[in-house]
């Protein structure tokens, strides 16, 4: 894996060189205090980790195109702190282990950065991302300017390095896809376990615990985002995360959850009956959402625009809503007026990678960008029906979403999360045989 990180650094250097070169800074994420001296579990910055694999806080990657070098600044070894908080690589071992040209103590960062910055054509950093970081960078630039009599100029150009890294991260390499496949497998197993454990009278958090159990036991550091475990009408709250209500016989349960494996997210939604059998109204709506999801997946092709599968999903959902008499009129009319948004108010998916809503532009010069092999998207249409006088009561509180993760391939797409059933027959068979 060290090789994959070195290859990414070399690729970033090439991009920077092609754009005039200079020095790039990529700091990792700060530790966050939860309260007093207790911290949240540490997670490195996604882009920093993408380029280094280095897991510790208080670290900065500095890339220089001329002379070409990759330098890490990190914490020093400290026996006292290691007894309390755990192992630290220290600069010497870090340089060796992570194949960097050099590594220095983080305490030397400001001084060394000023030394290296003189006469560089540009400084590439995450401009405006973090005000403390911006202030630190400004201080270094001013230190070079203040010393201009030494013959060193401060770079006249400040550029956003994130945009370049984001575009690289949008196309996943073979090592990343391997990890994303594993994240998908584990997360699918979590959903299967949750379906098996589901029964009327249990609480939403008991099902959440089944997901977490499966994610952790296969090595996921954490869920990739807060799990949504929404019984009955709670599924009509798109960002429901309280997960504290009892599951009722006759209701559906919507689970939107995925594990984070080696820094990579999975993002799966399944909706299934709490008692293991769909009612006829539930089945009718479910088949509409499933047809929309399958149609949208079939539209994933290299060269298709990012928006194409959203359009396919919307048309199929709207046709289904008309068939169920949730809407009246025509498909084009409902799309034109937006009347369907009452039941389907989000888009059909997003980029997926290290971050659940991953980086990368969706449009280039105002046009939806074409899909390319190596991009990973979610496909997640839904239908959410709140109680209303003009809606048949049998549909009230049905909230359904079906979500899979797909990598674009030369011939179409590969489903990373196919390990959990999503047909009515598949779900009912799995639940039939549960303990
Ligand atoms: N779980 C977040 C999403 O589906 O976008
Ligand atoms: Mn999701
Ligand atoms: Mn999603």
Coordinates of C-alpha atoms and ligand atoms in Angstrom, one line a residue, residues 225 256 267-269 349-350 352 356-357 378-380 401 403-405, ligand 3:
X225 CA -22.0 8.4 8.7
X256 CA -29.5 3.7 5.7
X267 CA -23.6 3.8 1.8
X268 CA -26.4 1.3 1.6
X269 CA -30.2 1.7 2.2
X349 CA -27.2 9.8 -5.8
X350 CA -23.7 11.3 -5.2
X352 CA -18.8 8.0 -2.9
X356 CA -19.8 9.5 2.0
X357 CA -20.6 12.6 0.0
X378 CA -24.7 5.8 -5.2
X379 CA -28.0 5.1 -6.7
X380 CA -30.8 5.8 -4.2
X401 CA -35.4 4.1 -0.3
X403 CA -29.5 2.5 -2.3
X404 CA -26.5 0.7 -3.7
X405 CA -22.9 1.7 -4.5
Ligands
LIG3 MN1 -26.2 8.1 -0.3

